[in-house]
Structure formats: C-alpha cells, structure tokens
Amino acid sequence: MGFAVHDFEALLEFTLKKAQEYYPEFGEVEKKKIKKAFWYGYDKHAGQKRFSGEPYFIHPVKATENLFPIKPDIETIQACLLHDVLDDTDATEEDIKREFGAEVLFLVEGVSNVSKVQLKGPERELENIRKLFVAMAKDIRVVFIKLADRIHNLSTLEYVPEHKQKRIAKESLEVYAPVAAKLGLFEFKTQIEDYSFKHLYKDSYQKVSDEVVASRKEQHTFIEKAKEEISQVLEAENIEVAEIQGRPKNLYSIYTKMKRKGFSSVSEVFDLFAIRILVNNSSDCYRTLGVIHSNWHPIPKRFKDYISIPKPNGYQSLHTTILGFGKAPLEIQIKTVEMHQDAEYGPAAHWAYKHARHSNFDTDYVKRMDWFPQIELEEEDSAEKSYEKISQSILESRIYVFTPKGEIVTLPENSTPIDFAYSIHTDIGNNCVGAKVDGIIKPLDYRLSNGSVVEILTQKGRNPNPAWLNFVQSSRTIGKIKNYLNKQKTPSTAPEQEQKKQEEREKPRPRFFQKLERFITGSKSKPEIVIGGERNLPYRFVSCCKPKLGKDIIAYKTRGLDFSVHEADCKQLDQLEPERFLEAHFQIEKFFEATFKDRVGLLKDISKIIADHGINILQSNFQVDKNTNLAYWDYSIECTGDPEYKDVMKIIKSLPETVKLTEK
Ligand code: MN
C-alpha cells in the first residue's frame, strides 16, 4: 500500500484520503474531526505495543481502514479510532464526551462494553456475545466497529499466544461471521471465516489453500473464456453490461462443502467460483437471464429469483446454473451494480448517500434490519439464557411468509404450518388441524418456503399433538407446545396413567379407510406423483375420492411402506392423523409458445405473474427480434395438475402485449 507502517503521519493521510473517497460531503470540518480523534488516540496509546511488537495505535487505525468500505459516518470513524482508549488507557468517559461529544462516547462505550470481560470460563464468552447483541439492538454502528476490530485482530492472530488463538478463532467463526452475514456484510464474513479457518484448522487450511492456489491458473483461463463468450452473446442482444466477474468461493466455504460432501480433494468441488454479470437495471437482469437460458442449457429448478422475492437480509439477484462450459455446471448470478454493492457491503449505499443528521440509514435499510434484533433480550437474562435466545433467533436462517391478508411473518428456515400458527397466536396453534399453503392443503410438517401464503385451519377444542415436537422448528413453538402439554398433566397423574394417555394419543385411527383403498383399475401406467418433493415413491390411489389428474392431492403415509393418495378435499381426511400427511402433486410439464410486443420489463412481469401463482418455470427460451420488436418466448412450467395454470394463461393472454399464446 506504499506507506510506512510506523509513519503515523502517512497513516493519517491515508485515512483522510480513504474517508474522502467514500464520503461525498467530506470537508474541512470532517477532516478536523478525524485528525483530532487520530492524534488523541495516538497520544493515549503512546508507548503501548501489540503482541506483534508494533505500536498499539496501528490497531485502531487498521480497524478503521477495514470499516471504510461500508462508508462509515464521521462519528463512527472517530469512535473506531478511539475504540480501545477507555479500556486500555487513562482516558475517561468525561474526557471523551468533552473532546468528542456524547454520540462518539456512546459508540466507544458500546464497543468497550462488548469487549469487557467480567466472567470466568465459558460463561465469559457467552457474556461477550450477549453484550454484542444488546449493543446491536441499541446502535448497529457499535457492531460495525466491533467487526472491523475483530477482522484486524484476526489478521494478526499469529502473534497472539496459541491458547488464545483457538478461542478467538472459534468465537469469530461461530458468532461474528454469521452476524456479518446476517447484516449483509459478505466481504466481512468472508474475511472473518478465512482468518478463523486458518487458525482453527491449520492443517486443513493449508491443504485447501495449497490446492486452490495450484488450480488457480486453470480456473483463470476458464473464467476468462466464460466471460468472453457471455459478453459476446449479450452484446449481440444489445444488453449493456457493466461488468462480468468470476467470483471465487472463499476457502472456508470450499472446506465446508468438501466436508459436507465427503470430498477429499478441492478438484471435486465444481463450483469453485460463480460468474457474476452486473447490468444497469433490473429489467436488464431478466433480459440477460433470457439470453443466457437460450444460449446454454439451464439446469431445471436451479433458477432462483431473488429480485422479485429478496432474501430476508435484502439480498437481490437472479441465480441460475447452466451446462455447456466445460464439464461442470456453472453458476451464474445476474444483478444490478447497486444490488451488488449492497450485497458486498450491505449498508454502504444506503448510508453515505443519505447522510441525514440523525440517522445513518435510510428507512429501507432500517426496515430490512427490523427482523434482525428480534431477540427480546432482557438486561437481567443470564448469559446462558441469552445465548440460547440468540442462537435460536439470530444464528439460524429465516424465511418470510405471509398471512392471507398479506401480513409478513418471519420464521426460522424449515418452519412448518404449526410454527406459523403459533407465531400468530397460541390458540391458533393449539387448535390447528390443517393448513393451506398458497391455497393448497398441505400436511402439518410441510416445510414452508420464502414467500408462501399460509392459511391455518382451526377447530375449537382441538389440542396440540406431542408428535408435533418432532418436526416444529422454532424454539418459541416448542416452548408453547410443551407448556400446553405440561398444563394438561395434573400433579396426581401416576406415571402409568401418563404412559397410557400417551399410547392413546398415538394409537392409529380407525383403519376403515384402508379397506376402501384399492388400486385404480383400468389404467396401465400410473401418472407420476411427487410426494414430499420425492419422485418414484410407491403409492396407491384410494377409492373414497378417486383422485383425478388435475386435482389437488395429498399423500398419506400408511402403516405399510407406501402412500395412499387422496384428493385434497376428500372428506375422509378429517379422520386421519394430520402428522402422516405429505404434500403431493401430479408432475406434469406443460409447454407453451408465446409472442409478445416487446417492452422493457416484459419478461420480468410475466415471470412474476407465473411465480405469484406458485408455478415453477422449468424451461425458458426468450428471444427478441429487434426489427419487428416482437419477443418470442418458449417455455415450460411445472404443473401440479390444478387448474391454476389455466387462470395464469388467461391473465397472460389478456395482457395488451400478448400477440399469441398457445399450449404445445
Ligand atoms: Mn480493538
């Protein structure tokens, strides 16, 4: 970087230059503020040394440098330069307040509180984490500083005594990396993971990093070739590309993937990198996708539209995986430049350009973070208790689902209708007998996905089933079910009675439906049915409702090894055990041919109409004839057999842009 490490004058110049780069309103006032904090910190830490032997003040300066890409405001820069003065020097709260004001003091105190060690043993680590999250709820900037601080400490971890190295690396990997990811700070997350990996699993790190370095040349050639071919086809379609990048996977994610898949060498990981195409606006994203899909073969079901439905942390992009470059599938991400900046340094764009006096974030960002510190931490919670709450509600991934009225509900990933029911109201959970997801009856252990609309069917007087505990996800749900079940137990209940009660609950329901079951005769080949997302499972149709192709269906796990398939509105379903239901649908692929008058955003709008009806697009080939301005779209959808797709086709047919739409 061309500056002498010990030359603090030069470090200051560098810091000011960086601040100026990232800070549009940078002027003399801001310059003066940074200079003041810089020399104050320098004086206070004078004579102190790091484990590396460097002057201590190098550390806050480097931490501040880490912070710059997220475009911190002046108070955050000052606080970061001063973040260790309260703990490690004779500076007092009064001093900081007098010299730098209440806001900077608040941030410095926040960081110092997080860092303070008051407890011994494992309790101590939990306490640190608890404080981190309490601080986060108060002012997110404290966490930004803490992350920047942690990244610099990790980058110099080799100088720290060995027993401390492992502890710090472990805590960073388990707590700080997920926190960075949840905040949308992927660049921070990557750095924290790779540094921690290096110190926590030295041998594995060495092996993975050696192998990655060795394969780099070959990868580079491949990426360059892919970039060139992609830019050629996009240019031919007159799509303006801001940039095409080959994004390498970080070492720690390669390592975790190898472990998950049981690979012994890096060469077995095919997605060592993804191609990222940056364009200027979101309608160009969809056009680019169309061009990519018509030039290379997309792998069905690997297409993800995070532009229409962003991830809970706000991440937006189109993801698809195509075949045709070399032997392995290639992941392609398509997004706008703005979406990309957001993804790398989450708050950045929202922060610097809307530098309001009192708030550093625009409302969008704050809103996005709403779901984040939802942990209701109490100051008096014990460290262990807090940790439980935190790990339950923060460190796990979350999904967004909707009530039929369109209200948003956030739940842990893999949540079921039962979790949803309890998150609305305890009584709704207790009385839950069934659920409709996107209008279709689903079993109670169905895994909800992002964007689903969930409607809970209740019946007064029904009780929660202990078996629900086997599949519900959120700790809140578990607590509520257990709470209800415990209340049912009277203190006088003898253990045998309890046992009996349990058996009664689990006893199979009358089996009369089984008598009714028989194979549908007369049809030689059974239609393909997907049960719980799996194909080729043994199933039988039941005669109580004789499911017809095109109807909503549901599978029921029989006492034998197969499934009986009912129509979703079959009267017999009420007699059966809700826990044994599995989602099922006829697997039908329908092909269409359409012609539209082209306009900006057309494909996106039509894709959205289809997606909004819960229908997957399996194949898509979109081409525009620039001479006639007509767009030709050949596509296929995964049809569950329900008449919904016909409704969707009607809607598309009635669009003013539609010239022709036919089923092939
Ligand atoms: Mn520090």
XYZ file of C-alpha atoms and ligand atoms in Angstrom:
665
model
C 0.000 0.000 0.000
C 3.040 2.193 -0.156
C 3.035 3.729 3.298
C 5.440 3.015 6.066
C 3.702 1.235 8.888
C 5.323 3.268 11.630
C 4.865 6.553 9.959
C 1.684 7.780 11.599
C 1.661 10.997 9.607
C 1.399 8.906 6.480
C -1.232 6.681 8.089
C -3.307 9.735 8.881
C -3.006 10.995 5.321
C -4.097 7.599 4.055
C -7.066 7.550 6.452
C -8.154 11.012 5.346
C -7.808 10.067 1.706
C -9.959 6.965 2.218
C -12.577 8.940 4.119
C -12.696 11.472 1.327
C -13.130 8.743 -1.258
C -16.100 7.218 0.486
C -17.643 10.306 1.942
C -19.323 12.611 -0.552
C -19.717 15.531 1.841
C -16.183 15.370 3.138
C -14.904 18.861 4.035
C -12.679 20.753 6.460
C -14.963 20.084 9.446
C -14.861 16.332 8.908
C -11.126 16.424 8.284
C -10.561 18.237 11.552
C -12.696 15.737 13.471
C -10.798 12.737 12.136
C -7.419 14.391 12.771
C -8.415 15.180 16.330
C -9.509 11.624 17.120
C -6.408 10.267 15.401
C -3.880 12.258 17.436
C -5.870 11.810 20.624
C -5.755 8.035 20.233
C -2.112 8.198 19.216
C -1.163 10.136 22.369
C -3.211 7.951 24.693
C -1.783 4.681 23.348
C 1.775 6.072 23.210
C 4.328 3.519 24.399
C 1.909 0.565 24.218
C 2.764 -2.358 21.984
C 0.801 -5.127 20.252
C 1.817 -8.790 20.521
C 3.400 -8.273 17.099
C 5.707 -5.645 18.564
C 4.088 -2.876 16.547
C 2.932 0.332 18.249
C -0.568 -0.305 19.632
C -2.206 2.559 17.800
C -1.619 0.765 14.493
C -4.549 -1.440 15.520
C -7.371 1.140 15.765
C -6.124 2.748 12.560
C -6.193 -0.570 10.694
C -9.620 -1.401 12.116
C -10.860 1.944 10.782
C -9.399 1.069 7.411
C -11.450 -2.153 7.432
C -14.506 -0.079 8.137
C -14.188 2.280 5.167
C -15.808 0.114 2.501
C -19.097 0.296 4.385
C -18.834 4.096 4.279
C -18.983 4.929 7.964
C -20.106 8.346 9.152
C -17.652 10.672 10.896
C -18.745 9.693 14.418
C -18.188 6.030 13.626
C -14.722 6.781 12.206
C -13.838 8.761 15.319
C -15.204 6.070 17.612
C -13.284 3.369 15.782
C -10.013 5.289 16.137
C -10.796 5.652 19.845
C -12.359 2.232 20.411
C -9.742 0.956 22.856
C -8.926 4.131 24.786
C -11.456 3.567 27.567
C -10.232 0.041 28.297
C -6.514 0.413 27.696
C -5.577 3.983 28.551
C -6.241 6.558 31.255
C -8.893 8.335 29.175
C -12.236 8.624 31.000
C -15.827 8.819 29.794
C -15.852 12.501 30.728
C -12.735 13.117 28.639
C -14.273 11.533 25.554
C -17.552 13.348 25.991
C -15.827 16.679 26.456
C -13.488 16.234 23.495
C -15.728 14.404 21.003
C -19.325 14.694 22.167
C -21.965 12.346 23.557
C -22.506 10.379 20.356
C -18.872 9.320 19.984
C -18.760 8.460 23.687
C -21.871 6.335 23.272
C -20.244 4.338 20.465
C -16.879 3.955 22.230
C -18.629 2.855 25.407
C -20.710 0.420 23.403
C -17.611 -1.209 21.918
C -15.880 -1.245 25.278
C -18.897 -2.869 26.940
C -18.919 -5.623 24.376
C -15.236 -6.258 24.934
C -15.236 -6.148 28.722
C -14.627 -9.441 30.398
C -16.432 -9.861 33.666
C -16.958 -13.566 33.977
C -14.662 -16.575 34.037
C -14.752 -19.721 31.928
C -17.320 -20.477 29.256
C -19.736 -18.055 30.904
C -17.380 -15.297 29.882
C -17.723 -16.000 26.176
C -21.479 -16.150 26.420
C -21.472 -12.873 28.244
C -19.484 -11.255 25.439
C -21.956 -12.486 22.891
C -24.866 -11.312 24.952
C -23.358 -7.857 25.178
C -22.730 -7.791 21.474
C -26.391 -8.322 20.784
C -27.596 -5.910 23.415
C -25.315 -3.312 21.850
C -26.620 -4.166 18.431
C -30.179 -3.507 19.471
C -29.120 -0.070 20.677
C -26.941 1.126 17.819
C -25.843 -1.052 14.945
C -22.725 1.085 14.423
C -21.230 -0.450 17.552
C -21.352 -3.816 15.827
C -19.748 -2.433 12.668
C -16.816 -1.168 14.735
C -16.629 -4.440 16.622
C -16.496 -6.408 13.361
C -13.795 -4.148 11.904
C -11.856 -4.508 15.177
C -12.231 -8.293 15.092
C -11.058 -8.548 11.485
C -7.830 -6.723 12.286
C -7.262 -8.832 15.390
C -7.779 -11.978 13.323
C -5.357 -10.778 10.662
C -2.636 -10.529 13.316
C -3.681 -13.600 15.271
C -0.412 -15.459 14.733
C 1.292 -13.148 17.250
C -1.220 -13.926 19.975
C -0.432 -16.761 22.449
C -1.592 -20.060 20.988
C -4.254 -20.984 23.562
C -5.945 -17.666 22.866
C -5.741 -18.080 19.091
C -8.113 -21.022 19.014
C -10.637 -19.445 21.339
C -10.768 -16.204 19.351
C -10.955 -18.036 16.018
C -13.767 -20.265 17.259
C -15.804 -17.406 18.616
C -15.281 -15.475 15.387
C -16.438 -18.361 13.243
C -19.438 -19.180 15.382
C -20.656 -15.721 16.194
C -19.038 -12.899 14.256
C -19.166 -14.491 10.799
C -22.910 -15.281 10.982
C -23.579 -11.822 12.373
C -21.717 -10.244 9.436
C -23.687 -12.433 7.026
C -26.982 -11.521 8.625
C -26.135 -7.856 8.300
C -25.444 -8.382 4.622
C -21.715 -7.696 5.057
C -20.451 -10.570 2.936
C -16.980 -9.168 2.460
C -16.604 -9.037 6.248
C -18.000 -12.529 6.612
C -15.547 -13.950 4.075
C -12.562 -12.370 5.802
C -13.638 -13.493 9.265
C -14.232 -17.044 8.068
C -10.947 -17.433 6.235
C -8.796 -15.969 9.029
C -10.569 -18.099 11.635
C -10.305 -21.209 9.477
C -6.553 -20.645 9.193
C -6.061 -20.701 12.954
C -8.709 -23.174 13.974
C -7.948 -25.963 11.481
C -4.348 -25.283 10.496
C -3.741 -28.499 8.500
C -6.995 -28.404 6.560
C -6.460 -24.754 5.801
C -3.007 -25.435 4.436
C -4.258 -28.280 2.255
C -7.238 -26.392 0.846
C -5.303 -23.215 0.224
C -2.416 -25.088 -1.493
C -4.832 -26.893 -3.769
C -6.764 -23.757 -4.590
C -3.564 -21.901 -5.457
C -2.483 -24.813 -7.665
C -5.754 -24.804 -9.608
C -5.892 -21.050 -9.960
C -4.248 -20.812 -13.377
C -6.625 -23.288 -14.964
C -9.573 -21.548 -13.298
C -8.425 -18.194 -14.552
C -8.357 -19.421 -18.158
C -11.813 -20.917 -17.742
C -13.287 -17.766 -16.222
C -11.814 -15.590 -18.948
C -13.279 -17.839 -21.635
C -16.712 -17.859 -19.996
C -16.629 -14.081 -19.587
C -15.779 -13.563 -23.221
C -18.468 -15.876 -24.565
C -21.105 -14.379 -22.324
C -20.243 -10.798 -23.241
C -20.427 -11.718 -26.919
C -23.955 -13.098 -26.735
C -25.127 -10.216 -24.569
C -23.604 -7.690 -26.931
C -25.412 -9.326 -29.826
C -28.660 -8.745 -27.929
C -27.748 -5.120 -27.218
C -27.673 -5.610 -23.477
C -25.335 -3.181 -21.848
C -23.129 -4.971 -19.354
C -21.476 -3.021 -16.554
C -19.122 -5.837 -15.627
C -18.687 -9.586 -15.707
C -16.763 -11.065 -12.800
C -15.551 -14.512 -11.862
C -16.303 -14.738 -8.187
C -14.118 -17.276 -6.390
C -15.560 -19.128 -3.409
C -13.746 -18.364 -0.190
C -11.536 -21.042 1.321
C -13.759 -21.751 4.274
C -16.831 -22.382 2.122
C -14.804 -24.734 -0.075
C -13.733 -26.562 3.074
C -17.251 -26.848 4.482
C -18.549 -28.058 1.129
C -15.826 -30.737 0.952
C -16.708 -31.855 4.453
C -20.414 -31.936 3.717
C -19.963 -33.936 0.523
C -17.165 -36.155 1.830
C -14.712 -34.910 -0.827
C -11.021 -35.467 -0.288
C -9.705 -33.005 -2.828
C -10.568 -29.488 -3.909
C -10.783 -30.640 -7.530
C -14.028 -32.457 -6.690
C -15.742 -29.163 -5.876
C -17.068 -27.974 -9.210
C -18.422 -24.621 -8.152
C -15.168 -23.080 -7.023
C -16.439 -19.878 -8.488
C -19.544 -18.323 -9.995
C -19.858 -15.910 -12.863
C -21.435 -12.656 -11.870
C -22.999 -10.438 -14.517
C -23.633 -6.856 -13.474
C -26.095 -4.817 -15.532
C -27.671 -1.399 -15.157
C -31.263 -2.070 -14.195
C -33.439 -4.923 -13.058
C -35.286 -5.365 -16.345
C -31.876 -5.950 -17.975
C -31.331 -8.678 -15.358
C -34.318 -10.595 -16.698
C -33.340 -9.962 -20.322
C -29.838 -11.229 -19.564
C -31.317 -14.325 -17.963
C -33.393 -14.961 -21.080
C -30.337 -14.670 -23.298
C -28.264 -16.966 -21.065
C -31.045 -19.567 -20.982
C -31.464 -19.516 -24.728
C -27.735 -19.955 -25.353
C -26.868 -22.541 -22.729
C -28.847 -25.286 -21.112
C -30.163 -24.255 -17.703
C -30.490 -26.946 -15.049
C -34.182 -27.100 -14.149
C -35.145 -25.891 -10.685
C -31.779 -24.259 -10.053
C -33.181 -20.911 -11.101
C -33.823 -18.546 -8.181
C -35.449 -15.160 -8.469
C -34.244 -13.136 -5.502
C -35.154 -9.910 -7.293
C -38.918 -10.397 -7.054
C -38.588 -12.049 -3.645
C -35.382 -10.843 -1.949
C -33.745 -12.887 0.788
C -34.629 -11.740 4.300
C -31.382 -9.771 4.605
C -32.300 -7.878 1.460
C -30.049 -9.802 -0.938
C -31.224 -9.429 -4.528
C -30.040 -11.329 -7.584
C -31.076 -13.882 -10.185
C -29.288 -17.212 -9.810
C -29.172 -19.899 -12.418
C -26.916 -22.854 -13.189
C -26.115 -23.719 -16.768
C -24.377 -26.508 -18.623
C -22.116 -26.059 -21.585
C -18.965 -24.516 -20.183
C -16.517 -27.338 -19.711
C -17.675 -30.443 -17.907
C -19.160 -28.929 -14.791
C -22.309 -26.889 -14.252
C -21.619 -23.182 -13.927
C -23.469 -20.918 -11.535
C -24.452 -17.537 -12.936
C -25.565 -14.606 -10.817
C -27.245 -11.676 -12.515
C -27.807 -8.424 -10.686
C -27.573 -4.667 -10.975
C -24.478 -2.748 -9.891
C -26.439 -1.355 -6.980
C -27.640 -4.770 -5.815
C -24.051 -5.948 -5.980
C -22.730 -3.132 -3.809
C -25.493 -3.837 -1.346
C -24.536 -7.473 -1.173
C -20.836 -6.885 -0.578
C -21.086 -4.092 1.941
C -24.714 -4.125 2.957
C -25.400 -0.746 4.419
C -22.930 1.154 2.271
C -25.039 2.611 -0.480
C -27.810 3.419 1.921
C -25.568 5.096 4.360
C -23.323 7.522 2.618
C -25.764 8.947 0.143
C -28.470 9.622 2.639
C -26.398 11.142 5.326
C -29.174 12.588 7.398
C -28.223 14.398 10.567
C -29.694 11.932 12.994
C -29.943 8.707 11.107
C -27.270 6.981 9.151
C -29.551 4.675 7.291
C -32.411 5.200 5.006
C -35.701 3.691 6.038
C -35.305 0.759 3.647
C -32.220 -0.469 5.390
C -33.651 0.034 8.828
C -36.762 -1.838 7.752
C -34.715 -4.704 6.416
C -32.990 -4.942 9.757
C -36.309 -4.986 11.573
C -36.406 -8.723 11.653
C -32.870 -8.868 12.894
C -32.648 -7.918 16.557
C -35.957 -9.516 17.311
C -34.497 -11.279 20.276
C -36.195 -9.906 23.308
C -33.101 -9.790 25.454
C -33.524 -8.581 28.977
C -30.647 -6.948 30.792
C -31.201 -9.404 33.643
C -31.171 -12.561 31.497
C -28.340 -14.861 32.417
C -25.590 -15.248 29.859
C -26.648 -18.789 29.093
C -30.278 -17.852 28.659
C -29.341 -15.040 26.309
C -27.123 -17.281 24.268
C -29.984 -19.694 23.806
C -32.272 -16.941 22.642
C -29.612 -15.550 20.353
C -28.641 -18.772 18.730
C -32.271 -19.626 18.202
C -33.379 -16.386 16.714
C -30.292 -14.899 15.093
C -27.855 -17.527 14.027
C -30.385 -19.508 12.091
C -31.644 -18.552 8.679
C -35.063 -17.077 8.444
C -37.825 -17.047 5.879
C -40.603 -14.617 5.098
C -44.111 -15.966 4.746
C -47.428 -14.197 4.560
C -50.849 -14.368 6.153
C -53.793 -14.460 3.695
C -54.174 -10.737 4.431
C -50.619 -10.141 3.258
C -49.043 -9.532 6.655
C -45.467 -10.655 6.838
C -44.343 -13.301 9.327
C -40.691 -14.232 9.792
C -39.855 -17.763 10.845
C -36.743 -19.918 11.117
C -35.833 -21.804 7.956
C -37.680 -25.135 7.571
C -40.589 -23.918 9.662
C -43.894 -25.738 9.335
C -47.519 -24.571 9.360
C -47.534 -25.346 13.097
C -44.726 -22.829 13.677
C -46.659 -20.326 11.628
C -49.865 -20.961 13.606
C -48.132 -20.435 16.958
C -46.399 -17.299 15.753
C -49.833 -15.787 15.027
C -51.451 -16.769 18.306
C -51.104 -19.558 20.865
C -54.791 -20.514 20.496
C -54.436 -20.788 16.741
C -51.505 -23.118 17.285
C -53.319 -25.213 19.865
C -56.442 -25.541 17.696
C -54.626 -26.089 14.428
C -55.976 -29.005 12.378
C -54.700 -28.232 8.930
C -53.089 -25.687 6.683
C -53.335 -24.335 3.193
C -50.116 -23.130 1.633
C -50.632 -20.979 -1.452
C -54.209 -22.182 -1.493
C -53.413 -25.887 -1.400
C -53.866 -28.155 1.620
C -50.519 -29.258 2.958
C -49.523 -31.575 5.773
C -48.658 -30.019 9.105
C -44.988 -30.979 8.789
C -44.721 -29.317 5.374
C -41.605 -27.127 5.110
C -42.667 -23.582 4.304
C -40.633 -21.630 1.811
C -39.976 -17.955 1.313
C -42.929 -16.006 0.020
C -45.629 -18.602 0.733
C -49.091 -17.525 1.809
C -50.195 -19.644 4.741
C -53.725 -20.107 5.987
C -54.331 -22.095 9.169
C -57.441 -24.230 9.581
C -58.585 -24.488 13.165
C -61.197 -26.352 15.098
C -62.285 -25.311 18.558
C -61.380 -27.718 21.310
C -58.513 -29.407 19.483
C -55.251 -29.897 21.338
C -51.636 -29.785 20.264
C -50.228 -33.193 19.438
C -46.992 -34.207 21.205
C -45.786 -35.616 17.881
C -45.598 -32.051 16.566
C -42.482 -31.649 18.682
C -40.723 -33.965 16.226
C -40.914 -31.520 13.366
C -41.552 -27.970 14.535
C -38.620 -25.604 14.145
C -38.841 -22.523 16.280
C -37.910 -22.629 19.925
C -40.934 -20.467 20.612
C -43.256 -23.099 19.163
C -41.569 -25.867 21.114
C -41.947 -23.825 24.287
C -45.643 -23.213 23.677
C -46.466 -26.840 22.868
C -44.542 -28.112 25.884
C -46.181 -25.505 28.016
C -49.633 -26.682 26.952
C -48.782 -30.350 27.411
C -47.350 -29.713 30.866
C -50.504 -27.919 31.922
C -52.536 -30.976 30.959
C -50.578 -33.127 33.356
C -52.194 -32.955 36.747
C -49.706 -33.412 39.583
C -51.551 -36.564 40.732
C -51.168 -38.322 37.407
C -49.290 -41.510 38.038
C -46.577 -42.435 35.580
C -48.584 -45.447 34.304
C -51.576 -43.290 33.603
C -49.323 -40.885 31.806
C -47.970 -43.725 29.720
C -51.476 -44.866 28.893
C -52.506 -41.388 27.896
C -49.525 -41.207 25.629
C -50.444 -44.501 23.994
C -53.994 -43.374 23.472
C -52.751 -40.344 21.664
C -50.513 -42.351 19.409
C -52.934 -45.154 18.689
C -53.694 -45.391 14.990
C -57.051 -44.102 13.938
C -59.732 -46.487 12.667
C -58.436 -48.198 9.662
C -61.612 -48.287 7.674
C -60.007 -46.114 5.030
C -57.583 -48.907 4.318
C -60.421 -51.194 3.390
C -61.511 -48.640 0.901
C -58.125 -48.495 -0.674
C -57.522 -50.352 -3.811
C -55.606 -49.868 -6.941
C -57.301 -47.907 -9.599
C -58.037 -50.469 -12.220
C -58.045 -49.885 -15.904
C -55.120 -47.510 -16.044
C -51.963 -49.263 -17.183
C -49.422 -46.607 -16.349
C -49.869 -44.583 -13.231
C -49.294 -40.837 -13.573
C -46.152 -39.555 -11.922
C -46.764 -38.108 -8.497
C -44.246 -36.156 -6.464
C -44.648 -36.927 -2.772
C -42.898 -34.682 -0.271
C -40.638 -33.484 -3.078
C -39.584 -37.057 -3.985
C -40.385 -38.894 -7.169
C -40.951 -42.616 -7.641
C -42.306 -43.351 -4.196
C -44.761 -46.262 -4.071
C -48.306 -45.008 -3.875
C -51.886 -46.144 -4.295
C -54.987 -44.236 -5.147
C -57.855 -44.601 -2.727
C -61.383 -45.184 -3.840
C -63.040 -42.843 -1.363
C -62.289 -39.964 -3.685
C -60.521 -41.499 -6.714
C -58.100 -38.644 -7.401
C -58.266 -37.459 -10.968
C -55.450 -35.939 -12.922
C -55.670 -32.216 -12.499
C -56.977 -32.246 -8.940
C -55.218 -31.124 -5.792
C -53.989 -34.191 -3.994
C -52.336 -35.137 -0.761
C -50.400 -38.252 0.228
C -50.906 -40.157 3.448
C -48.222 -42.370 4.883
C -49.874 -45.703 5.524
C -48.877 -48.197 8.184
C -47.341 -50.174 5.377
C -44.450 -48.875 3.343
C -46.390 -46.902 0.801
C -48.576 -43.856 0.486
C -52.237 -43.546 -0.204
C -53.188 -40.613 -2.368
C -56.350 -38.632 -1.723
C -57.905 -35.617 -3.264
C -57.117 -32.655 -1.065
C -60.752 -32.021 -0.247
C -61.622 -35.658 0.429
C -63.993 -35.963 3.384
C -62.009 -38.880 4.806
C -59.003 -36.677 5.540
C -60.603 -35.434 8.743
C -60.494 -38.970 10.112
C -56.772 -39.373 9.534
C -53.760 -38.343 11.546
C -52.534 -34.934 10.362
C -48.875 -35.767 11.061
C -48.833 -38.506 8.471
C -49.802 -36.282 5.553
C -47.262 -35.314 2.975
C -47.517 -32.759 0.229
C -48.144 -34.396 -3.148
C -48.799 -33.278 -6.679
C -49.084 -34.664 -10.149
C -45.916 -33.983 -12.046
C -46.850 -32.581 -15.405
C -44.699 -30.418 -17.621
C -46.679 -28.190 -19.974
C -45.093 -26.447 -22.924
C -46.096 -23.087 -24.321
C -45.246 -20.862 -27.210
C -45.859 -17.150 -26.909
C -45.310 -13.985 -28.901
C -45.362 -10.551 -27.321
C -44.845 -6.976 -28.336
C -41.568 -6.355 -26.520
C -41.122 -3.697 -23.890
C -38.764 -3.056 -21.002
C -39.508 -5.356 -18.070
C -41.884 -7.606 -20.021
C -40.272 -10.933 -19.156
C -39.936 -9.925 -15.540
C -43.616 -9.005 -15.297
C -44.786 -12.221 -16.907
C -42.433 -14.361 -14.836
C -43.809 -12.659 -11.769
C -47.430 -13.416 -12.725
C -46.480 -17.076 -13.048
C -44.406 -17.151 -9.850
C -47.140 -15.364 -7.923
C -49.412 -18.307 -8.699
C -46.883 -20.668 -7.160
C -45.948 -22.175 -10.520
C -42.351 -23.048 -11.381
C -40.912 -22.272 -14.772
C -38.891 -25.312 -15.857
C -37.553 -24.227 -19.220
C -37.397 -20.813 -20.746
C -36.164 -19.505 -24.049
C -36.679 -15.798 -24.676
C -35.682 -14.021 -27.830
C -36.389 -10.583 -29.210
C -36.499 -9.720 -32.880
C -35.195 -6.177 -32.913
C -36.589 -5.499 -36.419
C -40.189 -6.284 -35.564
C -39.851 -5.608 -31.825
C -41.558 -8.916 -31.183
C -40.488 -11.131 -28.284
C -40.721 -14.892 -28.669
C -40.913 -16.942 -25.534
C -40.896 -20.719 -25.489
C -41.295 -22.038 -22.024
C -42.493 -24.892 -19.929
C -43.976 -24.918 -16.472
C -44.226 -27.488 -13.777
C -47.866 -28.145 -13.474
C -49.320 -29.669 -10.356
C -52.404 -30.543 -12.294
C -54.553 -27.923 -10.657
C -56.489 -25.561 -12.900
C -54.377 -22.652 -11.673
C -52.139 -22.632 -14.704
C -55.157 -22.061 -16.896
C -56.021 -18.963 -14.853
C -52.484 -17.753 -15.285
C -52.625 -18.368 -19.012
C -55.849 -16.370 -19.179
C -54.180 -13.467 -17.405
C -51.181 -13.582 -19.728
C -53.414 -13.897 -22.771
C -55.321 -10.785 -21.771
C -52.191 -8.630 -21.485
C -52.094 -5.864 -24.101
C -48.604 -7.021 -25.140
C -49.684 -10.561 -25.919
C -49.907 -11.362 -29.603
C -50.224 -15.124 -29.330
C -50.144 -17.776 -26.622
C -50.574 -21.431 -27.355
C -50.057 -24.645 -25.495
C -47.813 -27.033 -27.410
Mn -9.539 -3.348 19.458
